[in-house]
XYZ file of C-alpha atoms in Angstrom:
755
model
C 0.000 0.000 0.000
C 1.426 3.398 -1.012
C 1.578 6.488 1.178
C -1.452 8.016 -0.504
C -3.532 4.838 -0.024
C -2.486 4.647 3.637
C -3.526 8.247 4.108
C -6.910 7.589 2.560
C -7.425 4.529 4.762
C -6.604 6.511 7.894
C -8.814 9.493 7.114
C -12.283 9.696 5.694
C -12.686 11.962 2.684
C -16.057 13.574 2.067
C -17.257 15.131 -1.102
C -15.364 18.291 -1.867
C -12.047 16.770 -0.776
C -12.159 17.971 2.844
C -10.442 15.423 5.099
C -11.476 14.811 8.700
C -10.638 12.318 11.417
C -13.176 9.718 12.464
C -15.333 11.248 15.181
C -14.285 14.780 14.364
C -16.928 17.422 13.522
C -17.924 17.304 9.889
C -15.900 19.750 7.798
C -13.046 20.031 10.296
C -9.794 20.210 8.319
C -6.818 18.106 9.378
C -3.396 19.646 9.933
C -0.816 18.686 7.315
C -3.188 17.691 4.488
C -2.550 20.854 2.488
C -6.128 22.122 2.684
C -5.952 24.431 5.678
C -6.850 28.048 5.209
C -4.038 29.880 3.362
C -2.175 26.511 3.221
C 0.092 25.068 0.506
C -2.737 23.275 -1.295
C -3.361 19.605 -1.987
C -0.703 17.905 -4.174
C -2.000 16.899 -7.607
C -2.618 13.311 -8.519
C 0.437 11.965 -10.437
C 0.083 11.197 -14.113
C 2.319 8.119 -14.344
C 4.279 7.250 -17.480
C 4.707 3.646 -16.349
C 7.706 1.760 -15.091
C 10.315 2.809 -12.551
C 11.212 6.450 -11.829
C 13.104 7.875 -14.770
C 16.726 8.790 -14.237
C 16.338 12.057 -16.133
C 14.051 13.924 -18.530
C 15.310 12.586 -21.818
C 13.974 13.649 -25.198
C 11.168 11.364 -26.397
C 12.426 9.231 -29.266
C 16.014 9.367 -27.967
C 16.964 6.063 -29.630
C 15.825 7.238 -33.071
C 18.708 8.049 -35.464
C 20.566 11.150 -34.239
C 24.184 12.257 -34.185
C 26.198 10.843 -31.217
C 26.647 13.355 -28.412
C 23.124 14.731 -28.504
C 22.508 17.358 -25.858
C 26.106 18.583 -25.673
C 26.529 22.294 -26.243
C 29.267 21.683 -28.814
C 29.870 18.841 -31.243
C 32.805 16.437 -31.101
C 34.537 17.723 -34.259
C 34.635 21.273 -32.879
C 36.053 20.041 -29.575
C 38.882 18.315 -31.426
C 39.604 21.367 -33.571
C 39.771 23.561 -30.478
C 42.136 21.111 -28.730
C 44.438 21.128 -31.748
C 44.255 24.895 -32.353
C 44.793 26.160 -28.808
C 48.502 25.428 -28.329
C 48.504 25.699 -24.530
C 45.646 23.228 -24.129
C 47.415 20.833 -26.497
C 50.633 21.133 -24.478
C 48.755 20.453 -21.216
C 47.129 17.379 -22.740
C 50.481 16.011 -23.881
C 52.043 16.632 -20.457
C 49.238 14.721 -18.730
C 49.510 11.887 -21.263
C 53.281 11.619 -20.819
C 52.787 11.696 -17.054
C 50.664 8.542 -17.149
C 52.772 6.886 -19.852
C 55.854 7.247 -17.661
C 54.301 5.468 -14.682
C 55.271 1.958 -13.690
C 52.342 -0.486 -13.716
C 51.833 -4.127 -12.788
C 49.277 -6.858 -12.142
C 49.096 -7.285 -8.372
C 46.984 -9.147 -5.788
C 43.744 -7.391 -4.903
C 44.486 -7.258 -1.180
C 46.526 -5.052 1.120
C 47.355 -7.992 3.397
C 50.987 -8.813 2.661
C 50.706 -12.432 3.773
C 47.715 -13.090 1.524
C 49.389 -11.112 -1.235
C 52.446 -13.363 -1.198
C 50.205 -16.445 -1.250
C 48.300 -15.134 -4.287
C 51.545 -14.288 -6.091
C 52.882 -17.801 -5.548
C 49.596 -19.461 -6.559
C 48.770 -17.243 -9.549
C 52.292 -16.521 -10.782
C 51.730 -17.948 -14.283
C 48.405 -16.136 -14.707
C 49.948 -12.851 -13.550
C 52.700 -13.244 -16.156
C 50.107 -13.975 -18.866
C 48.045 -10.879 -18.066
C 51.166 -8.751 -17.755
C 52.354 -9.886 -21.210
C 48.918 -9.047 -22.635
C 48.965 -5.462 -21.322
C 52.489 -4.889 -22.621
C 50.922 -4.916 -26.134
C 47.158 -4.654 -25.547
C 45.917 -3.653 -29.031
C 46.197 -4.721 -32.679
C 47.052 -8.354 -31.980
C 47.032 -11.534 -34.093
C 47.500 -15.230 -33.412
C 50.728 -16.531 -34.930
C 51.970 -20.107 -34.418
C 49.441 -20.508 -31.632
C 50.746 -17.475 -29.740
C 49.316 -13.994 -29.375
C 51.416 -11.221 -30.949
C 50.504 -7.579 -30.207
C 51.676 -4.609 -32.253
C 50.561 -1.581 -30.197
C 52.500 -0.956 -26.985
C 50.909 0.049 -23.702
C 52.268 3.614 -23.989
C 50.757 4.101 -27.460
C 47.491 2.528 -26.346
C 47.067 4.531 -23.144
C 47.986 7.720 -25.031
C 45.138 7.176 -27.518
C 42.656 6.492 -24.720
C 43.706 9.587 -22.766
C 43.363 11.751 -25.888
C 39.658 10.909 -26.104
C 39.331 11.364 -22.348
C 40.766 14.889 -22.189
C 39.150 16.150 -25.415
C 35.813 14.255 -25.533
C 35.464 12.397 -22.221
C 34.411 9.423 -24.333
C 37.080 6.768 -23.707
C 35.995 3.698 -25.712
C 37.582 0.238 -25.982
C 36.406 -2.694 -28.092
C 37.389 -6.144 -26.740
C 38.207 -8.154 -29.887
C 38.106 -11.916 -29.390
C 39.466 -15.054 -31.021
C 37.258 -17.661 -32.695
C 37.412 -19.562 -29.418
C 36.036 -16.615 -27.471
C 39.284 -15.597 -25.722
C 40.284 -11.956 -25.469
C 42.642 -11.095 -28.327
C 43.061 -7.322 -28.068
C 41.599 -4.146 -26.604
C 41.248 -1.833 -29.578
C 40.719 1.919 -29.017
C 37.582 3.231 -30.744
C 36.760 6.825 -31.645
C 34.322 7.796 -28.882
C 32.780 10.453 -31.163
C 31.178 7.667 -33.244
C 29.357 6.048 -30.292
C 25.703 6.849 -29.559
C 24.447 5.835 -26.118
C 21.031 4.150 -26.071
C 18.468 4.380 -23.260
C 15.766 2.165 -21.809
C 12.354 3.482 -20.718
C 13.749 4.604 -17.353
C 16.484 6.711 -18.967
C 19.269 4.301 -17.996
C 21.775 2.558 -20.271
C 20.280 -0.891 -21.006
C 21.867 -3.990 -19.477
C 22.785 -7.109 -21.510
C 21.454 -8.722 -23.610
C 19.807 -5.472 -24.803
C 22.018 -3.221 -26.977
C 23.493 -0.280 -25.064
C 25.539 1.479 -27.766
C 25.468 2.031 -31.515
C 28.313 3.123 -33.747
C 27.349 5.763 -36.296
C 29.464 5.939 -39.457
C 28.616 8.243 -42.349
C 25.412 9.306 -40.594
C 23.917 5.818 -40.178
C 23.926 3.331 -37.295
C 26.200 0.473 -38.382
C 26.403 -1.858 -35.356
C 24.848 -2.564 -31.944
C 26.871 -3.395 -28.817
C 25.918 -4.533 -25.337
C 27.735 -3.281 -22.249
C 29.801 -6.497 -22.316
C 30.770 -6.027 -25.964
C 32.018 -2.441 -25.753
C 33.601 -0.440 -22.940
C 32.261 3.129 -23.188
C 33.806 4.846 -20.194
C 33.130 8.569 -19.559
C 34.661 9.816 -16.332
C 32.485 12.804 -15.436
C 29.161 10.963 -15.160
C 26.042 13.048 -14.528
C 22.365 12.159 -14.073
C 20.983 14.403 -16.835
C 22.998 12.970 -19.732
C 24.678 9.674 -20.630
C 27.659 11.569 -22.058
C 30.708 12.922 -20.268
C 32.008 16.476 -19.811
C 35.562 16.830 -21.117
C 38.318 19.247 -20.087
C 38.052 21.144 -23.385
C 34.294 21.498 -23.012
C 34.691 22.775 -19.444
C 36.999 25.628 -20.550
C 35.140 26.437 -23.756
C 34.773 30.150 -23.007
C 38.430 30.494 -22.064
C 39.549 28.664 -25.196
C 37.463 31.174 -27.158
C 39.175 34.057 -25.357
C 42.619 32.572 -25.963
C 41.976 32.114 -29.686
C 40.681 35.699 -29.979
C 43.834 36.852 -28.206
C 45.921 35.109 -30.846
C 43.777 36.616 -33.657
C 44.230 40.080 -32.091
C 47.986 39.749 -31.977
C 48.087 38.406 -35.537
C 45.979 41.280 -36.817
C 48.336 43.732 -35.127
C 51.130 42.655 -37.474
C 48.993 42.280 -40.589
C 46.075 44.706 -40.739
C 46.863 47.186 -37.972
C 44.397 48.000 -35.198
C 42.705 51.086 -33.827
C 44.761 54.184 -34.754
C 46.283 56.034 -31.801
C 45.020 59.443 -33.052
C 42.579 61.068 -35.505
C 43.252 64.444 -37.141
C 40.861 67.162 -38.330
C 40.822 67.781 -42.147
C 40.674 71.218 -43.759
C 37.366 73.018 -43.314
C 34.727 72.335 -45.941
C 35.874 68.831 -46.951
C 33.045 66.571 -48.037
C 32.793 62.851 -47.250
C 34.131 61.930 -50.709
C 37.057 64.294 -50.276
C 37.823 62.767 -46.856
C 37.839 59.271 -48.383
C 40.203 60.403 -51.146
C 42.494 62.076 -48.561
C 42.644 58.911 -46.421
C 43.354 56.727 -49.470
C 46.149 59.053 -50.540
C 47.625 59.086 -47.030
C 47.556 55.284 -46.814
C 49.357 54.990 -50.165
C 52.044 57.362 -49.001
C 52.629 55.418 -45.771
C 52.327 51.958 -47.351
C 55.351 49.735 -46.785
C 56.528 51.707 -43.777
C 56.355 49.426 -40.658
C 56.162 52.471 -38.453
C 53.043 53.702 -40.227
C 50.935 50.557 -39.934
C 48.817 52.183 -37.243
C 47.811 55.027 -39.525
C 46.716 58.600 -38.742
C 43.135 59.315 -39.863
C 41.385 62.530 -40.989
C 37.934 63.511 -39.776
C 35.548 66.353 -40.744
C 36.029 69.892 -39.446
C 34.689 70.669 -36.011
C 36.257 67.596 -34.405
C 39.199 67.861 -32.087
C 42.294 65.630 -32.061
C 41.587 62.672 -29.780
C 44.200 60.226 -28.537
C 42.538 56.810 -28.551
C 43.401 54.262 -25.851
C 42.714 50.718 -26.937
C 42.344 47.555 -24.849
C 45.503 45.481 -24.931
C 45.856 41.738 -24.577
C 48.925 42.220 -22.427
C 51.170 39.925 -20.438
C 48.901 39.874 -17.392
C 45.914 38.800 -19.475
C 47.965 36.092 -21.230
C 49.295 34.799 -17.913
C 45.772 34.713 -16.472
C 44.564 32.652 -19.418
C 47.568 30.341 -19.125
C 47.158 29.794 -15.396
C 43.436 29.169 -15.806
C 44.041 26.608 -18.546
C 46.739 24.877 -16.491
C 44.403 24.801 -13.513
C 41.709 22.929 -15.445
C 44.244 20.369 -16.660
C 45.988 20.090 -13.242
C 49.311 21.160 -14.760
C 51.748 23.523 -13.074
C 52.462 26.638 -15.227
C 56.198 26.016 -14.886
C 55.697 22.692 -16.717
C 54.571 24.513 -19.863
C 57.416 27.023 -19.743
C 56.064 29.898 -17.628
C 58.726 31.208 -15.264
C 57.435 31.257 -11.666
C 57.016 34.641 -10.044
C 58.388 35.557 -6.666
C 56.477 35.068 -3.451
C 53.686 32.508 -3.541
C 54.309 31.885 -7.233
C 58.006 31.169 -6.770
C 60.121 28.076 -6.525
C 59.091 27.027 -3.038
C 55.423 27.247 -3.888
C 55.890 25.216 -7.085
C 57.696 22.464 -5.217
C 54.970 22.391 -2.589
C 52.347 21.928 -5.308
C 53.855 18.614 -6.464
C 52.238 16.563 -3.703
C 48.915 18.368 -4.216
C 49.028 17.620 -7.948
C 49.554 13.925 -7.261
C 46.707 13.874 -4.748
C 44.094 15.732 -6.770
C 44.943 14.759 -10.347
C 47.369 11.892 -10.953
C 46.064 9.499 -8.305
C 42.340 9.952 -9.173
C 43.081 9.583 -12.888
C 45.168 6.419 -12.503
C 42.651 4.890 -10.084
C 39.876 5.550 -12.617
C 41.871 3.887 -15.401
C 42.905 0.989 -13.157
C 39.244 0.351 -12.324
C 38.453 -0.221 -16.015
C 41.509 -2.420 -16.570
C 40.719 -4.422 -13.431
C 37.161 -4.947 -14.698
C 38.631 -6.329 -17.919
C 40.870 -8.698 -15.933
C 37.885 -9.945 -13.926
C 35.633 -10.375 -16.968
C 38.062 -12.107 -19.332
C 40.370 -14.021 -16.982
C 38.034 -14.535 -14.026
C 40.921 -13.498 -11.757
C 38.972 -11.683 -9.032
C 41.933 -11.866 -6.651
C 44.058 -9.745 -9.027
C 43.903 -6.119 -10.093
C 45.681 -3.654 -12.370
C 47.835 -1.163 -10.486
C 49.896 1.911 -11.301
C 52.378 0.895 -8.617
C 54.418 4.095 -8.883
C 51.505 6.149 -7.537
C 50.674 3.563 -4.879
C 54.214 3.829 -3.504
C 53.410 7.418 -2.552
C 50.445 6.173 -0.517
C 52.633 3.496 1.064
C 55.177 6.125 2.093
C 52.451 8.201 3.756
C 51.141 5.053 5.475
C 54.640 4.266 6.782
C 54.981 7.756 8.216
C 51.538 7.521 9.818
C 52.328 4.127 11.377
C 55.676 5.406 12.684
C 53.949 8.298 14.437
C 51.291 5.948 15.854
C 53.949 3.552 17.204
C 56.081 6.271 18.796
C 52.987 7.824 20.402
C 51.895 4.477 21.841
C 48.653 4.483 19.809
C 49.604 1.218 18.108
C 52.101 -1.486 18.938
C 54.692 -2.660 16.471
C 52.972 -6.033 16.236
C 49.608 -4.409 15.542
C 51.048 -2.557 12.573
C 52.720 -5.700 11.231
C 49.532 -7.747 11.602
C 47.517 -5.038 9.816
C 49.926 -5.391 6.907
C 49.817 -9.173 6.972
C 53.364 -9.634 8.322
C 54.411 -11.973 11.078
C 54.491 -10.210 14.484
C 57.777 -9.875 16.343
C 56.245 -10.728 19.720
C 56.547 -7.135 20.948
C 52.967 -6.682 22.164
C 53.273 -3.753 24.555
C 53.116 -0.111 23.473
C 56.193 2.116 23.489
C 56.507 5.877 23.850
C 59.374 7.783 22.249
C 60.345 10.917 24.154
C 63.391 12.599 22.651
C 66.148 10.002 22.752
C 64.363 7.756 25.257
C 62.080 4.814 24.536
C 59.580 4.267 27.373
C 57.409 1.247 28.003
C 53.954 1.337 29.541
C 55.366 0.659 33.019
C 57.851 3.527 32.591
C 55.074 5.902 31.591
C 52.956 4.914 34.585
C 55.935 5.443 36.882
C 56.563 8.830 35.314
C 52.973 9.995 35.773
C 52.951 8.756 39.367
C 56.040 10.803 40.195
C 58.540 7.943 40.197
C 61.522 8.377 37.893
C 61.655 5.603 35.257
C 64.891 3.862 34.521
C 66.255 5.354 31.287
C 66.572 2.993 28.332
C 68.669 3.229 25.221
C 66.742 5.049 22.538
C 67.282 5.065 18.821
C 70.245 7.163 17.657
C 69.441 10.771 16.955
C 68.922 12.243 13.499
C 71.961 12.862 11.268
C 74.097 15.719 12.458
C 72.481 15.840 15.931
C 74.325 13.482 18.333
C 72.661 12.841 21.709
C 73.829 14.912 24.668
C 77.022 13.617 26.231
C 76.655 11.758 29.489
C 72.924 11.070 29.067
C 72.045 7.633 30.392
C 71.433 5.025 27.750
C 73.453 6.843 25.066
C 76.801 5.296 24.239
C 79.532 7.380 22.605
C 80.358 6.523 19.001
C 83.571 4.513 18.638
C 86.549 6.439 17.268
C 87.504 5.655 13.693
C 90.947 4.465 14.782
C 89.574 1.917 17.265
C 89.950 -1.779 16.484
C 87.004 -4.047 15.651
C 86.609 -5.336 19.237
C 86.598 -1.828 20.718
C 84.142 -0.593 18.128
C 81.861 -3.564 18.693
C 81.973 -3.094 22.480
C 80.945 0.552 22.133
C 77.551 -0.229 20.575
C 74.441 -1.848 22.065
C 74.368 -5.638 22.106
C 71.884 -8.347 22.992
C 68.358 -7.042 23.571
C 69.314 -3.452 22.759
C 70.737 -4.488 19.374
C 67.646 -6.561 18.648
C 65.440 -3.594 19.560
C 67.345 -1.456 17.077
C 66.890 -4.147 14.452
C 63.141 -4.389 15.075
C 62.581 -0.632 15.050
C 65.858 0.984 13.992
C 64.705 4.596 13.826
C 67.170 7.073 12.297
C 70.813 6.018 12.074
C 73.426 8.204 13.731
C 75.560 10.322 11.467
C 79.337 10.616 11.537
C 81.241 13.819 11.960
C 82.459 15.605 8.847
C 86.079 14.719 9.679
C 85.221 11.026 9.992
C 83.358 11.092 6.704
C 86.337 12.678 4.975
C 88.660 10.010 6.353
C 86.486 7.079 5.264
C 85.799 8.511 1.821
C 89.483 9.152 1.243
C 90.628 5.678 2.412
C 88.048 3.528 0.656
C 89.011 2.157 -2.800
C 86.771 3.427 -5.601
C 85.295 1.086 -8.211
C 85.202 1.983 -11.910
C 81.561 3.053 -12.011
C 81.981 5.024 -8.788
C 85.036 6.750 -10.287
C 82.934 7.743 -13.311
C 80.286 9.192 -11.028
C 82.912 11.065 -8.987
C 84.273 12.659 -12.176
C 80.766 13.640 -13.305
C 79.935 14.999 -9.857
C 83.069 17.152 -9.849
C 82.170 18.578 -13.263
C 78.668 19.379 -12.003
C 80.066 20.866 -8.807
C 82.417 23.140 -10.717
C 79.638 24.304 -13.019
C 76.965 24.919 -10.406
C 78.413 25.283 -6.911
C 82.074 26.252 -7.108
C 81.295 29.304 -9.235
C 78.371 30.299 -7.095
C 75.739 29.429 -9.693
C 72.644 28.025 -8.032
C 69.955 27.315 -10.656
C 66.639 25.637 -9.908
C 66.951 22.286 -8.169
C 65.164 20.507 -11.025
C 67.887 21.722 -13.390
C 70.618 20.600 -11.003
C 68.995 17.192 -10.576
C 68.856 16.690 -14.314
C 72.663 16.665 -14.520
C 73.092 14.203 -11.658
C 70.206 11.799 -12.164
C 71.639 10.082 -15.242
C 75.023 9.459 -13.587
C 73.317 8.187 -10.438
C 71.187 5.890 -12.595
C 74.317 4.357 -14.141
C 75.907 4.001 -10.722
C 72.869 2.276 -9.242
C 72.470 0.003 -12.277
C 76.103 -1.115 -11.994
C 75.751 -1.776 -8.245
C 72.640 -3.838 -8.980
C 74.464 -5.817 -11.690
C 77.462 -6.377 -9.398
C 75.262 -7.962 -6.733
C 73.494 -10.167 -9.301
C 76.797 -11.368 -10.766
C 78.267 -12.185 -7.358
C 75.308 -14.443 -6.633
C 75.475 -16.014 -10.094
C 79.173 -16.710 -9.595
C 78.453 -18.524 -6.328
C 75.933 -20.711 -8.163
C 78.207 -21.389 -11.138
C 75.929 -19.491 -13.553
C 77.411 -17.230 -16.277
C 77.403 -13.568 -15.343
C 75.213 -10.995 -17.093
C 76.583 -8.039 -19.039
C 73.599 -5.733 -18.570
C 70.439 -5.408 -16.512
C 67.518 -5.291 -18.942
C 64.461 -5.932 -16.752
C 62.136 -2.996 -17.488
C 60.607 -2.812 -14.016
C 64.024 -2.881 -12.339
C 65.404 -0.158 -14.602
C 62.364 2.083 -14.118
C 62.636 1.706 -10.352
C 66.349 2.525 -10.402
C 65.748 5.552 -12.600
C 63.050 6.818 -10.241
C 65.348 6.325 -7.235
C 68.178 8.092 -9.053
C 66.024 11.104 -9.836
C 64.747 11.328 -6.275
C 68.292 11.069 -4.879
C 69.588 13.663 -7.347
C 66.946 16.170 -6.266
C 67.833 15.613 -2.616
C 71.567 15.972 -3.321
C 70.956 19.234 -5.167
C 68.881 20.551 -2.260
C 71.578 19.578 0.228
C 74.351 21.239 -1.768
C 72.343 24.420 -2.116
C 71.730 24.430 1.622
C 75.417 23.804 2.436
C 76.560 26.434 -0.043
C 74.222 29.071 1.367
C 75.196 28.168 4.929
C 78.898 28.542 4.106
C 78.290 31.822 2.298
C 76.385 33.252 5.264
C 79.155 32.124 7.575
C 81.825 33.866 5.476
C 79.723 37.015 5.193
C 79.295 37.018 8.966
C 83.103 36.831 9.224
C 83.318 40.077 7.221
C 84.190 38.705 3.763
C 82.699 40.279 0.650
C 83.357 40.825 -3.042
C 86.296 38.978 -4.632
C 87.528 37.853 -1.225
C 84.178 36.170 -0.533
C 84.139 34.553 -3.974
C 87.667 33.179 -3.564
C 86.891 31.787 -0.117
C 83.797 30.031 -1.454
C 85.837 28.491 -4.282
C 88.450 27.205 -1.840
C 85.772 25.700 0.395
C 84.051 24.068 -2.586
C 87.268 22.515 -3.909
C 88.172 21.049 -0.528
C 84.700 19.619 -0.014
C 83.972 18.233 -3.477
C 86.331 15.222 -3.647
C 85.315 13.438 -0.429
C 81.667 14.429 -0.908
C 81.568 12.776 -4.339
C 83.077 9.537 -2.972
C 80.671 9.577 -0.050
C 77.653 9.912 -2.344
C 78.971 7.202 -4.669
C 79.400 4.694 -1.845
C 76.114 5.538 -0.128
C 73.942 5.490 -3.259
C 75.374 2.103 -4.325
C 74.202 0.342 -1.176
C 70.447 0.382 -1.714
C 70.510 -1.178 -5.211
C 72.998 -3.809 -4.031
C 70.669 -4.966 -1.255
C 67.629 -4.714 -3.516
C 69.288 -6.952 -6.106
C 69.729 -9.674 -3.470
C 66.059 -9.385 -2.475
C 64.848 -9.380 -6.105
C 67.001 -12.383 -7.008
C 65.639 -14.365 -4.082
C 62.010 -13.414 -4.689
C 61.976 -13.772 -8.491
C 63.614 -17.214 -8.262
C 61.304 -18.147 -5.359
C 64.171 -19.134 -3.106
C 62.962 -20.093 0.353
C 64.773 -21.021 3.523
C 67.959 -19.129 2.672
C 69.925 -17.244 5.306
C 71.748 -13.990 4.684
C 74.811 -12.472 6.296
C 75.583 -8.771 6.506
C 79.238 -7.870 6.062
C 80.554 -4.966 8.206
C 80.674 -1.580 6.540
C 83.546 0.888 6.630
C 82.191 2.859 9.587
C 79.907 1.226 12.147
C 77.049 3.013 13.936
C 74.751 1.334 16.446
C 72.224 0.293 13.827
C 74.848 -0.980 11.384
C 76.545 -2.989 14.104
C 73.211 -4.563 15.069
C 72.939 -5.869 11.509
C 76.315 -7.550 11.836
C 75.625 -8.859 15.325
C 72.243 -10.210 14.215
C 73.719 -12.552 11.560
C 72.328 -14.648 10.016
C 69.130 -12.975 8.787
C 65.995 -14.175 7.012
C 64.843 -12.677 3.721
C 62.040 -10.765 5.486
C 64.606 -9.180 7.795
C 66.830 -8.240 4.867
C 63.849 -6.691 3.107
C 63.150 -4.451 6.122
C 66.760 -3.243 6.518
C 67.204 0.506 6.026
C 70.164 0.546 3.697
C 71.840 2.921 3.289
C 71.282 3.933 6.902
C 73.608 6.956 6.898
C 76.281 8.650 4.769
C 79.176 6.311 3.888
C 76.966 3.311 4.661
C 77.954 0.169 2.750
C 76.976 -3.419 3.516
C 77.341 -6.516 1.392
C 74.321 -8.736 1.969
C 75.540 -12.271 1.234
C 73.068 -15.152 0.759
C 74.177 -18.626 1.833
C 73.441 -20.981 -1.068
C 73.550 -24.704 -0.440
C 75.805 -26.929 -2.526
C 72.782 -28.806 -3.850
C 70.904 -25.684 -5.011
C 70.147 -25.700 -8.741
C 68.096 -23.187 -10.692
C 66.396 -23.864 -14.007
C 66.022 -20.767 -16.191
C 67.011 -18.433 -13.337
C 65.883 -14.821 -13.336
C 69.012 -12.691 -13.626
C 67.594 -9.283 -14.509
C 69.025 -9.591 -18.023
């Protein structure tokens, strides 16, 4: 029974439509029925159209032959012409496309639980490889010798899809199948040719009813169900089945930008409003004025300075200087910034030099994280949802998903920082965090509280709040460059560099303290500048490190020694490539040392695409940080010299001397430190890719031992999970060789070597 029927059953309705309660005086009106004096009135009886409530007020006869995109305020062809004509919009589109094309992607388990994830990877390894090979070349495929061969790479494919997304918001993919019904390729289709059909309720029909038609040459040529064609607009609204593209959203501003370009073009071709008009001799008729102007134009023709010509007017007028509107720099910058805003592109990315203040370098760098959060992550998640749907539909692999893993690493970093804060504040225990991630707990169930350099347990905190002094415990070493106060309980002095191995080992925590550092190492202690110089100078340099040192010194001389401090992005560009080569060689060295132990021929190059992309990303990130550090050190030294009274040539010479003395050991330090991470990662990758289980790993001592580094040595041997969690490099000049212990009977068939 509907609401209206229930209302009628509850109240009696007499002739004339006046409602009253049973037993109430005849004609008494009920509150809330809309018929009270000066009330809102009784609602009209509905005139139903039949069926469920309609999603929106569509045009009757919607499915009759019409051009695709009906209801949009501009047709698809015009949108494409505008995107190609407006250079700034085209540049923004290409930047966004390249941004996605440069991301690392993979087929991963559809769970955040690490334990379950590892189980799925082991169980579905072959299927993951099959799907991964498919997406490497997803379109334009054939069957040759019983194998699928694709001809369009993922980068080309995703670029075509994103073009239709940004310009039309009509991303369309046709799943082409083999005769046996297996997925053969995912072919991009021009979204401008697709007309969306509706059912009676205004919704897109579900299978087996046709949902889309392709119109070619003005006629519908084929029907498709929602399983036979992926039509995927992103900005979905209730009043239309079509999307709302970036170009369509900035239509008015594109119009302004094009008129700006026409204005500037006309300035150099036809001339614009003259700056002044001049009165003609008295008595001139209109014909005489026209003849005078024509004569004047002929005289001035060919003279660039006379393009904006003086004009004559009838007698009685006074000379008037005309001030025209100018499409100046401020207007152009406003248009550019507005366009970049709609495409989520920073103006500096399209070549606009940042202004000072909030538009300067610091602001631009701070916008990077915001751009990832509000543009790159939502876009990649939207794409990954479609690709995951394809994986589920055609492979039935509901425990797998498509992932742009490069973006997800940013989320993982934020999660790590959040968990670290929660652990140190006692909100979560270390075991709680590990169990949430699907890792085996350490058995450390109680909460801890980090206060400065002290680590307090729950009992310590209770004693502190009750007025009893807790017994101090060794805390994690302080951040680099900030050693703990001398004489504070629980803090051991760092061993001198000249001390022997036994003395150095005795000066660091052992037993439970070392294990605590291993479980939750915190930040590794830094060495003094003198100690770093000594280690960097004494350590032998390998060939690839020597090449990096030479490149670093050239960069140093060009950018720091001469006091030139360009933007950090420019500095990083010179270092990133050399760091990439250094990291690749360290990775290859570790792989070859393991292959040699197993009696397998060494590899000449690392060719694994995922490994190389990861190393390149790490190299770029490290290069940016190095550039920032050098800028900071340079400015700090300059301020120090200025405070000492140096200026002019004397200041410049002192800075050069400081830079020359610092450069050599700094380059060696960076080379050694940046080689450590890839070396350890190669050991982990080799073990995981070859599915080696039960191996133990030993950590060789590094050149200079801090408390955390020594705990790695003291904790030998380690499991693979422990090696994976090690923070290497832990500090400047950190170098550890992680050595797996292979059994004599270990044999590998078709081993993964990264080549």
